[in-house]
Short mmCIF file of C-alpha atoms in Angstrom, two decimals:
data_model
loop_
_atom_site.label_atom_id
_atom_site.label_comp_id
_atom_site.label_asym_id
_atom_site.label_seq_id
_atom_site.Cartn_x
_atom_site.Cartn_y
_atom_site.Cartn_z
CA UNK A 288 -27.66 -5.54 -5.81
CA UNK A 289 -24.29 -7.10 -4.35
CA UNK A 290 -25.48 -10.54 -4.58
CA UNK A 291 -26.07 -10.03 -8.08
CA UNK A 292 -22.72 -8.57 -8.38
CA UNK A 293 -21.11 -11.70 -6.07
CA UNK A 294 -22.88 -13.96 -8.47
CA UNK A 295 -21.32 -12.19 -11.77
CA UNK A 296 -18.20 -12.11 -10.54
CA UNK A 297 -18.10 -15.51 -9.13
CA UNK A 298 -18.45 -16.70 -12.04
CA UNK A 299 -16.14 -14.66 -14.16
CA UNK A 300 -13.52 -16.14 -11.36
CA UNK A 301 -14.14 -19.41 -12.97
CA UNK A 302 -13.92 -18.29 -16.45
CA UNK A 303 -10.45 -16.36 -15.84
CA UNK A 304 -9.06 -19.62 -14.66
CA UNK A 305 -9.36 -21.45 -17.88
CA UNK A 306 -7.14 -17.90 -19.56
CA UNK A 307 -4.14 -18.21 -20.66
CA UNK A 308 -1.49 -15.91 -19.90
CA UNK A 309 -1.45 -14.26 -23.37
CA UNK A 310 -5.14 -13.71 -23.00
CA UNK A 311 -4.36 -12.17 -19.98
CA UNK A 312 -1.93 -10.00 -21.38
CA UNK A 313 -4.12 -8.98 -24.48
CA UNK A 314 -6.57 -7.66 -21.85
CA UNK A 315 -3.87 -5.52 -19.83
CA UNK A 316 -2.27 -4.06 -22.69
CA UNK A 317 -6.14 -3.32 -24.27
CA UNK A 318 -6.45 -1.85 -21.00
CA UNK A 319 -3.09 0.52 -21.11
CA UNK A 320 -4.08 1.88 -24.43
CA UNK A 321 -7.70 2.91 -23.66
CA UNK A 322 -6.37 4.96 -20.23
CA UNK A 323 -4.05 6.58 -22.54
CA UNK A 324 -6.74 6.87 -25.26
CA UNK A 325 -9.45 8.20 -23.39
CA UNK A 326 -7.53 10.28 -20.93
CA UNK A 327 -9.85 13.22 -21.98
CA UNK A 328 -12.89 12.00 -20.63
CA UNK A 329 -11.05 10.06 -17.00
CA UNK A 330 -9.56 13.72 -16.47
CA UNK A 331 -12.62 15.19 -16.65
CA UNK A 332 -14.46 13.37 -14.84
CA UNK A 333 -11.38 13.68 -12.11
CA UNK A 334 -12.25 17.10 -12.29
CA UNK A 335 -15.76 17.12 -11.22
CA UNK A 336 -14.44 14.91 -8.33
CA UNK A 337 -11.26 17.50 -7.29
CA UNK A 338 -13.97 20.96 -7.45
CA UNK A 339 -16.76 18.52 -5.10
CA UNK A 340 -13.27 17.75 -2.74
CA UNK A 341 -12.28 21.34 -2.51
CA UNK A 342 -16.02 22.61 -2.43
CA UNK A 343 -16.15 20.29 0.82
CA UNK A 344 -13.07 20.99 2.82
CA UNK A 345 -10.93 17.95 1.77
CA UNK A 346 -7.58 18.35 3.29
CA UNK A 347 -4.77 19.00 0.49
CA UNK A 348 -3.19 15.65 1.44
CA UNK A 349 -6.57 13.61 0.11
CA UNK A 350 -6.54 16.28 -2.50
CA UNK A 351 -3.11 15.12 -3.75
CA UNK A 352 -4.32 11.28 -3.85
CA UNK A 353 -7.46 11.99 -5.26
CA UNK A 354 -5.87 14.38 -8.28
CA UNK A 355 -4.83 12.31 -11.95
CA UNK A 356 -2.71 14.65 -14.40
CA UNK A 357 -2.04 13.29 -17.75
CA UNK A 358 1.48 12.55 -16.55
CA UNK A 359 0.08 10.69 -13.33
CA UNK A 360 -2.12 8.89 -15.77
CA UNK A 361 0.40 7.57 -17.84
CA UNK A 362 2.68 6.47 -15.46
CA UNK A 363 -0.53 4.47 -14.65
CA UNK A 364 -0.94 3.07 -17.92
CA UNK A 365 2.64 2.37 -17.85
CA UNK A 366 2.16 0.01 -14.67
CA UNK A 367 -0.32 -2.11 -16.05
CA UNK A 368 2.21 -2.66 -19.15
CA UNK A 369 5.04 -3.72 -16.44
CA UNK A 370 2.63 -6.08 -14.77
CA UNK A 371 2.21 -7.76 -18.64
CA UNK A 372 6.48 -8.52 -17.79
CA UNK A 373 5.82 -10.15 -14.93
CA UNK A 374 5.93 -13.81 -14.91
CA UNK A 375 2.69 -14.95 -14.23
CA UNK A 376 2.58 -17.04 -11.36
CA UNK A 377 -0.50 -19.18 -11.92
CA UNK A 378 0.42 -22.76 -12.31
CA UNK A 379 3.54 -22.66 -10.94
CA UNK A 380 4.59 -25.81 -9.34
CA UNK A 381 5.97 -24.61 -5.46
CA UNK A 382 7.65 -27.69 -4.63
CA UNK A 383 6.71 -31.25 -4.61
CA UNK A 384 7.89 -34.87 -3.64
CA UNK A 385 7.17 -38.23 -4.52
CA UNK A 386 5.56 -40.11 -1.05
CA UNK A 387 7.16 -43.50 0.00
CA UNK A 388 3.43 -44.22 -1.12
CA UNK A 389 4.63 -43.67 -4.88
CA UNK A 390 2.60 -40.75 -4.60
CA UNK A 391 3.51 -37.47 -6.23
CA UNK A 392 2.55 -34.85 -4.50
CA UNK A 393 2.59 -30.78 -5.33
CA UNK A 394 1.70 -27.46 -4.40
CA UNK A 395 0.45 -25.53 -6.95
CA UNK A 396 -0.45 -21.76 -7.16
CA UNK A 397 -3.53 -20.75 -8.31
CA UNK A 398 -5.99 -17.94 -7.98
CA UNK A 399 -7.94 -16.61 -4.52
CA UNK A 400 -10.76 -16.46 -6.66
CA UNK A 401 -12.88 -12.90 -5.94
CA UNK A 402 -11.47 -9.79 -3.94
CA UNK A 403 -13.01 -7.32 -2.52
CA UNK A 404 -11.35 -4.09 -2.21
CA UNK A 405 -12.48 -0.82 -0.24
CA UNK A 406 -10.38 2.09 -0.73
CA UNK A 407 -11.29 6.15 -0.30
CA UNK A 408 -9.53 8.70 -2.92
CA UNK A 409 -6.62 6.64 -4.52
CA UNK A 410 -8.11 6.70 -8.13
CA UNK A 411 -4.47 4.79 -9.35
CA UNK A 412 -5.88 2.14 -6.96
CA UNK A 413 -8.82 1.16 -9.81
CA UNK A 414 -6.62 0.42 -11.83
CA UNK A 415 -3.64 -1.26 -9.77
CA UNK A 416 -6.39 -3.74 -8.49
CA UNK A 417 -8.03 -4.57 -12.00
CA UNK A 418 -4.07 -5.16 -13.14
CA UNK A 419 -2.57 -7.47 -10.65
CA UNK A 420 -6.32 -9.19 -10.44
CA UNK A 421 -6.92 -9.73 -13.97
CA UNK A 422 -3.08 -11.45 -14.42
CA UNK A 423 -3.91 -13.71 -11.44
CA UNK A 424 -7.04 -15.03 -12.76
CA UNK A 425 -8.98 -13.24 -9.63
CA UNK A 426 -12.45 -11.53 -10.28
CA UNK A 427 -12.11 -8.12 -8.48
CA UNK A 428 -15.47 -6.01 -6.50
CA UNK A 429 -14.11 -2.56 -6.27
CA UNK A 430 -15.69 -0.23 -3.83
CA UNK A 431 -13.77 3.43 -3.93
CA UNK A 432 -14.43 6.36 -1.52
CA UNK A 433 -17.09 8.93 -2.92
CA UNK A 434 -14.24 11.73 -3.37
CA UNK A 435 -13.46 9.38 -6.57
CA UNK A 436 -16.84 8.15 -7.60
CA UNK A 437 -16.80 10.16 -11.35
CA UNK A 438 -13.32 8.88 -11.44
CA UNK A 439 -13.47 5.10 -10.39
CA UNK A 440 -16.54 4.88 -12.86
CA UNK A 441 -14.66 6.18 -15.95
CA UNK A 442 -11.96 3.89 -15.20
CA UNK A 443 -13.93 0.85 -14.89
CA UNK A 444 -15.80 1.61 -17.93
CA UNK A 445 -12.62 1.74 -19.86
CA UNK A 446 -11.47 -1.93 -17.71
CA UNK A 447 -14.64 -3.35 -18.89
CA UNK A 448 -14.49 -2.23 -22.52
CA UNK A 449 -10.76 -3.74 -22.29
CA UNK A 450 -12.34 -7.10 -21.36
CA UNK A 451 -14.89 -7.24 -24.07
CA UNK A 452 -12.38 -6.15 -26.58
CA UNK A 453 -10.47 -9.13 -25.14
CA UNK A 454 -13.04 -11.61 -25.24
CA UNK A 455 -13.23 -12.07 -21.50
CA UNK A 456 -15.64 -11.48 -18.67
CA UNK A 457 -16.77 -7.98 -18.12
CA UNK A 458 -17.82 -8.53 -14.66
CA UNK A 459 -14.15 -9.77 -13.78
CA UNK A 460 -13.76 -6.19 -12.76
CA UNK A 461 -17.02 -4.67 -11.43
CA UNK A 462 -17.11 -1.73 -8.80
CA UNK A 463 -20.03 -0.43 -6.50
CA UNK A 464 -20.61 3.23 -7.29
CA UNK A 465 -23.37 3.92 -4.82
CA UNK A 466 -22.06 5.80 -2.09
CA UNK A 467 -23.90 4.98 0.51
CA UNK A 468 -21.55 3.47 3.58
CA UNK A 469 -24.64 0.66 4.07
CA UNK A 470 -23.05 -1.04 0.86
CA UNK A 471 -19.45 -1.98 2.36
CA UNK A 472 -21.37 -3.85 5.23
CA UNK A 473 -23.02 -5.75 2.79
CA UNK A 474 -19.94 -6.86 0.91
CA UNK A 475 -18.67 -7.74 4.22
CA UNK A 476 -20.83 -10.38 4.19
CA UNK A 477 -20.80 -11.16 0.91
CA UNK A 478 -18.62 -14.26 1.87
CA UNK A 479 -21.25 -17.03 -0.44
CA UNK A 480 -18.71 -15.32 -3.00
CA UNK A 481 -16.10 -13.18 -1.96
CA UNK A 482 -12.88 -15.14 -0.82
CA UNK A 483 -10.50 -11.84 0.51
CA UNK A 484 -11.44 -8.42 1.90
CA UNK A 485 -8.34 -5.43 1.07
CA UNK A 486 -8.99 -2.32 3.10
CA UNK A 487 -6.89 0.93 1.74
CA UNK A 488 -7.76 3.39 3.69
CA UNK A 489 -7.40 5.30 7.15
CA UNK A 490 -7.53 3.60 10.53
CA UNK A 491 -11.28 3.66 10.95
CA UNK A 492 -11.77 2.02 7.82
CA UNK A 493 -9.10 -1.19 8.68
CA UNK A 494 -11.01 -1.49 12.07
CA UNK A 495 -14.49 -1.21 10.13
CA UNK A 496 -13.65 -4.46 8.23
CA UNK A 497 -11.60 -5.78 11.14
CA UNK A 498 -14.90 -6.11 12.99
CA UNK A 499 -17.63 -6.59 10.80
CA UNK A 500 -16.32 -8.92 7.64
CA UNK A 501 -17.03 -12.54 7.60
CA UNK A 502 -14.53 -12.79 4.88
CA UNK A 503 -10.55 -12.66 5.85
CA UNK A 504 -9.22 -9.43 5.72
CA UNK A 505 -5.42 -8.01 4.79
CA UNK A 506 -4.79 -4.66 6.76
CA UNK A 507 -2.55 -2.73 6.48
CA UNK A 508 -1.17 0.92 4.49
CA UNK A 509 -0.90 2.82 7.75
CA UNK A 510 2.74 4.20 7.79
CA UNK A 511 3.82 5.99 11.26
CA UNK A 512 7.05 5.20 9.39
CA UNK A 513 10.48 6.08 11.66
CA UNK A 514 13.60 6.66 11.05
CA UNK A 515 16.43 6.75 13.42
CA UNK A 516 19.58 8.62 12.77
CA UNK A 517 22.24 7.20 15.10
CA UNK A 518 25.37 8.38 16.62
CA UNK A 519 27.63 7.11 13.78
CA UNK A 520 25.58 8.92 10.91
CA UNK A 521 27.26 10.75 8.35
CA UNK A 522 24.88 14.29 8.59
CA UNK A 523 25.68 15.23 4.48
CA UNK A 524 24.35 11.75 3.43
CA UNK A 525 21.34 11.57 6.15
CA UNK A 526 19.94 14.76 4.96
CA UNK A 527 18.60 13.95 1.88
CA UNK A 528 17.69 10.95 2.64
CA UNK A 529 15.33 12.29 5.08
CA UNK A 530 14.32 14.86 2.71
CA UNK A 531 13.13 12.30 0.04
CA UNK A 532 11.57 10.10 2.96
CA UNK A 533 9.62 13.70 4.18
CA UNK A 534 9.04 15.71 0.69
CA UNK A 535 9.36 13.41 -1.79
CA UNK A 536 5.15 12.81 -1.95
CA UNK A 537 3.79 13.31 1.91
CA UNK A 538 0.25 11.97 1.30
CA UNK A 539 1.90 8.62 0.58
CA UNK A 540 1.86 5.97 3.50
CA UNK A 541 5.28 5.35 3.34
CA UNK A 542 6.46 8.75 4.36
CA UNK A 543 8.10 9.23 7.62
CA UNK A 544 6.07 10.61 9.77
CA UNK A 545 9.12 10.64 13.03
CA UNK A 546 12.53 10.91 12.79
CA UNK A 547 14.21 9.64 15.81
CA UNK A 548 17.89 11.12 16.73
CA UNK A 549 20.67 10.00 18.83
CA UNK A 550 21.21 11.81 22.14
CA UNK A 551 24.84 12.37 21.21
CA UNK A 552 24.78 13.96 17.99
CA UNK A 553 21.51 16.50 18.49
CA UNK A 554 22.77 19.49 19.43
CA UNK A 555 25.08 19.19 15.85
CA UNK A 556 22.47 17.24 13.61
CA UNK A 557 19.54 19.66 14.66
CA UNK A 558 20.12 22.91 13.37
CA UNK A 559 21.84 21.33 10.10
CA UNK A 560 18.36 19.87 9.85
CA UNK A 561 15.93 22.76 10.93
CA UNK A 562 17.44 24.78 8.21
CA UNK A 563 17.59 22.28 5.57
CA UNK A 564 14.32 21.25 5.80
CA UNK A 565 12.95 24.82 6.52
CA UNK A 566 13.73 25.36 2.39
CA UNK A 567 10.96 22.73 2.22
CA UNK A 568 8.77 24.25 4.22
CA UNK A 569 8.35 21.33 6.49
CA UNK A 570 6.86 21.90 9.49
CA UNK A 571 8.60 20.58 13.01
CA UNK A 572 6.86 18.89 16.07
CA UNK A 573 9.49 18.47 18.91
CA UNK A 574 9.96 16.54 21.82
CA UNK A 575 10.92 18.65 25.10
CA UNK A 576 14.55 17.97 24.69
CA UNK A 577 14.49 18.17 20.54
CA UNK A 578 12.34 21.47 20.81
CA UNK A 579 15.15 23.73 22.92
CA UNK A 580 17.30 23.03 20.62
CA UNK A 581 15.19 24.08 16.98
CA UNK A 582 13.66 26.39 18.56
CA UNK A 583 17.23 28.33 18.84
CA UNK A 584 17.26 27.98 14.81
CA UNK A 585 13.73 28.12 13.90
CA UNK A 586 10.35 29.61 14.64
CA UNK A 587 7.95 27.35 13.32
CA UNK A 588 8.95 24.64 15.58
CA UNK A 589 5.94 23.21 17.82
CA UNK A 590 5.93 20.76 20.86
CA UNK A 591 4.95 17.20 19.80
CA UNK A 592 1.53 15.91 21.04
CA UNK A 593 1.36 12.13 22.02
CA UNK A 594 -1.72 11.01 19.97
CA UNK A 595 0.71 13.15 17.19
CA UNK A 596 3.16 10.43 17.27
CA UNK A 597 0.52 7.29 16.94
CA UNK A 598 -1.04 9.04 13.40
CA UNK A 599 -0.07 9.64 10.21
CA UNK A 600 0.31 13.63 9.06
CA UNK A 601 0.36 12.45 5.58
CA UNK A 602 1.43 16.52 4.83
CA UNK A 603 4.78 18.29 5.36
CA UNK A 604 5.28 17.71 9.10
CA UNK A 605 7.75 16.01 10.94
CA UNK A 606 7.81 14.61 14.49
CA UNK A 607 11.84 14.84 15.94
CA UNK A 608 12.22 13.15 19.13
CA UNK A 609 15.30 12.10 20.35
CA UNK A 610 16.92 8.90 22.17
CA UNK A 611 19.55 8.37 24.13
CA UNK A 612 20.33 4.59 22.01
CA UNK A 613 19.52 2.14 19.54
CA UNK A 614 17.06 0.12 22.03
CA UNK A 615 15.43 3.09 23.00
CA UNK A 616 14.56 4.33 19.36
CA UNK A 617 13.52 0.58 18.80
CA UNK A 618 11.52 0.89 22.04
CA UNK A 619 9.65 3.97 20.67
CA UNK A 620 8.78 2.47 17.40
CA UNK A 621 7.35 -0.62 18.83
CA UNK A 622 5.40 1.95 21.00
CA UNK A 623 4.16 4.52 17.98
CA UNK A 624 4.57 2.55 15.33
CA UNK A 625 2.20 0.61 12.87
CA UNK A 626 4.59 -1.77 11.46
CA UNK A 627 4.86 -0.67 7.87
CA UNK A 628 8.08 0.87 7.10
CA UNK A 629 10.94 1.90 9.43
CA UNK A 630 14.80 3.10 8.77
CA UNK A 631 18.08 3.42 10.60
CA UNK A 632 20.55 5.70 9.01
CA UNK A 633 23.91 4.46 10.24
CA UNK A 634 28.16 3.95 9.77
CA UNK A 635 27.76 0.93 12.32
CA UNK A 636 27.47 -2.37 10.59
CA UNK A 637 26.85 -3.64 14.02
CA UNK A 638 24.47 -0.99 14.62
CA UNK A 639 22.72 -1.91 11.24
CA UNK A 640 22.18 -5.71 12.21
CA UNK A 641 20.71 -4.75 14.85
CA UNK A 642 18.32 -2.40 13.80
CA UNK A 643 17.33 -4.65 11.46
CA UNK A 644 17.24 -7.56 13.69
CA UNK A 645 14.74 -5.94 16.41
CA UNK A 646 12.69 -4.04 14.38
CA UNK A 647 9.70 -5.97 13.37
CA UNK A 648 8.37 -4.24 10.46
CA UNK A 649 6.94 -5.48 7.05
CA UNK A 650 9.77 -3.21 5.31
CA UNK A 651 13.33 -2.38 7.68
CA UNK A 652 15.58 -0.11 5.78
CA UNK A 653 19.65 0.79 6.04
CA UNK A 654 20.69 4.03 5.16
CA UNK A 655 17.68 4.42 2.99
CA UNK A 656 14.63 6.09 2.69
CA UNK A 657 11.05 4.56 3.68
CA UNK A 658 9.57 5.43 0.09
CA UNK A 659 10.49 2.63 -1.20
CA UNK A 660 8.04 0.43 0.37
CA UNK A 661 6.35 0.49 -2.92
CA UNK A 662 5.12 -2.54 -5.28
CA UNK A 663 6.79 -0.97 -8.09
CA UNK A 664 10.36 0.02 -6.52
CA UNK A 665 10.08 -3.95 -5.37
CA UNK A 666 9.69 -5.04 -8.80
CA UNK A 667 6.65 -6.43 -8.00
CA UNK A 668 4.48 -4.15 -10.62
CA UNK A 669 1.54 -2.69 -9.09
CA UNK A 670 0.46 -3.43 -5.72
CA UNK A 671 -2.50 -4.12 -4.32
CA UNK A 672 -1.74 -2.86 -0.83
CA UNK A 673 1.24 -2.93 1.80
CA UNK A 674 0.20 -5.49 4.85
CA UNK A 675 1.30 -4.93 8.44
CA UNK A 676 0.18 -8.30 9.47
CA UNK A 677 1.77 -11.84 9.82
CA UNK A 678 -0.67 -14.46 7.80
CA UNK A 679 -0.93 -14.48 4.13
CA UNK A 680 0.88 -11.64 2.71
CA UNK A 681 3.28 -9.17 4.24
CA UNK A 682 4.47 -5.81 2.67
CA UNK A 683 4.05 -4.89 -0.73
CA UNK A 684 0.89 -7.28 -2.33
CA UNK A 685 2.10 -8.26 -5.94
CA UNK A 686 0.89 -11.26 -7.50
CA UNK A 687 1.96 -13.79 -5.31
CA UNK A 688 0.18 -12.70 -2.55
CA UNK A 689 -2.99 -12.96 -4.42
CA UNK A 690 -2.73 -16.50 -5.28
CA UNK A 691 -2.83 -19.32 -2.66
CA UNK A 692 -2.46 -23.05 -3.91
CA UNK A 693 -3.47 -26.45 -4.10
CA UNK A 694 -2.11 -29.58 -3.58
CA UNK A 695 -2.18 -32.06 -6.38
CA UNK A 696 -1.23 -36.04 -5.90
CA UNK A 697 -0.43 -37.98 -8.84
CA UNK A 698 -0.81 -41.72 -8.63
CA UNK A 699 -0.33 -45.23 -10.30
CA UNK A 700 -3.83 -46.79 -9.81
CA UNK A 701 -2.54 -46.36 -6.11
CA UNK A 702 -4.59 -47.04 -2.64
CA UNK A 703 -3.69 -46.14 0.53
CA UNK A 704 -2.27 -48.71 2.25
#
């Protein structure tokens, strides 16, 4: 079955390198309209997949990913229309020089060819993927968790009906909707005609396709995001920062998960923020030092566990640990953290740099929150993932990072010498 659908889209690669960016377009906004148009039947068939998550257990965190209101499913149509504004960046000439040869020489950018994407119950992912893929000329293999199989398969029928409308490859977007775990192995090794493996999912999942792909694989989208509220911090503007990091969407991965306070300023800053974030019901998990203090202003404080710190809660709790400086705040995060997202709120400008400077983070923030880490608030359009690594891509994936390029030498009948 996967080699058929590695042959299909393969191909389709080819043929979406010979589109032109208005076909392109045509095909995203075709693709906009139907989610709007046919929002009926995607919500529905969201529905059977919400009562199957609930009838099993599924934590209200994956419940909040996994659910698409008509609201959430405009905003996604409304993504795919900014990606249409976004300069596409196929052809683009990176830089170039003419060789003491008489050789011109240039980098160009042009598509990865076919991606493979594996991601559990982020239904906006579908779509996000099909987007940024179909305006880079890449064929995409989708292959979604199966808390969203009702869902991914009424979006991709919509994507595919989009591409016939538009004259283009159907198979540019295809998706395997057979649960069965056997079938992400295979595409694994699907590298005769898969050129780059995305993971979005939990830890397990990044070191399933760590181990076992053939093909190169982008990790990342596992936030133990930090931020550190230092001795100079102004307590009325660090509160709701903190609150938007915390509350603003907690299943997200760029949600802080520890907030790290200076030695100096606990005993004030703590109770301001026990009680303030109490209102949001937002549960506390306290180092020894952190916890005698709440624990004088609040009951639903708990002592921090150490494997607490390393993981993602991904719900409304809150690590609080505090430090007695900068480097030992930066020591912790290098410790706990999984180099997504991390923030220093701060008066110091000296403090700031350095922060900044020592962190080594895809995303390092000044007195603002982690959410932003976001493909959208980077005016990148839709992303494809966040990467924590070093090679390729880092952060936020938006187009760029799914082209690579090649280098083309112009010449006057020369020879090499």
């Amino acid at each position: 079955m996967l080699q058929q659908l590695g042959l299909a889209a393969k191909q389709a690669s080819f043929l979406l390198t010979q589109c032109s960016t208005s076909q392109k377009n045509a095909a995203l906004s075709c693709i906009a309209d139907l989610l709007e148009q046919q929002a009926d039947q995607i919500l529905a068939a969201n529905q059977l997949d919400m009562q199957s998550a609930k009838d099993n257990g599924i934590s209200e965190a994956i419940l909040d990913r996994l659910l698409l209101t008509k609201p959430r499913l405009s905003a996604i149509a409304d993504d795919v229309r900014k990606v249409i504004t976004l300069t596409d960046p196929i052809g683009q000439v990176i830089d170039g020089s003419t060789l003491d040869s008489g050789l011109k020489l240039q980098r160009q950018r042009v598509p990865l060819g076919v991606i493979g994407v594996i991601y559990e119950a982020r239904p906006n992912v579908t779509i996000d993927i099909a987007s940024l893929c179909l305006k880079t000329g890449n064929a995409a293999i989708l292959r979604g968790g199966k808390e969203t199989i009702h869902t991914n398969k009424a979006m991709i029928e919509v994507v595919q009906q989009a591409l016939k409308l538009s004259n283009l490859p159907a198979a540019a977007v295809q998706s395997i909707n057979n649960p069965d775990r056997k079938y992400i192995n295979e595409l694994l090794k699907l590298d005769q005609y898969v050129d780059m493996i995305i993971p979005r999912g939990g830890a397990a999942l990044h070191k399933l396709c760590r181990e076992h792909s053939t093909i190169p694989v982008i990790t990342g989208g596992i936030g133990v995001c930090h931020i550190f509220v230092d001795e100079t911090a102004d307590f009325d503007k660090a509160l709701p920062i903190i609150i938007n990091a915390k509350t603003q969407r907690p299943s997200t991965c760029n949600t802080v998960e520890t907030l790290l306070v200076h030695s100096e300023i606990a005993e004030q800053f703590l109770p301001k923020l026990s009680q303030t974030l109490a209102d949001k019901n937002v549960i506390l998990h306290a180092d020894e030092k952190a916890f005698d203090i709440l624990k004088r202003e609040l009951a639903n404080v708990l002592p921090v566990k150490d494997e607490e710190l390393r993981n993602e809660w991904l719900s409304k709790d809150l690590n609080v640990v505090i430090v007695n400086s900068l480097s030992a705040a930066v020591d912790h995060i290098r410790e706990y953290g999984s180099a997504h997202s991390d923030a220093i709120l701060t008066r110091s400008l000296i403090n700031a740099e350095r922060f900044v400077q020592l962190v080594d983070s895809a995303a390092v923030y000044v007195n603002a929150s982690t959410r932003f880490t976001d493909g959208g608030q980077f005016g990148l359009g839709a992303e494809v993932a966040v990467s924590t690594q070093k090679l390729h891509a880092r952060g936020p994936m938006g187009l760029e990072a799914l082209t690579t390029h090649k280098w083309i030498g112009y010449g006057d009948d020369l020879v090499r010498p």
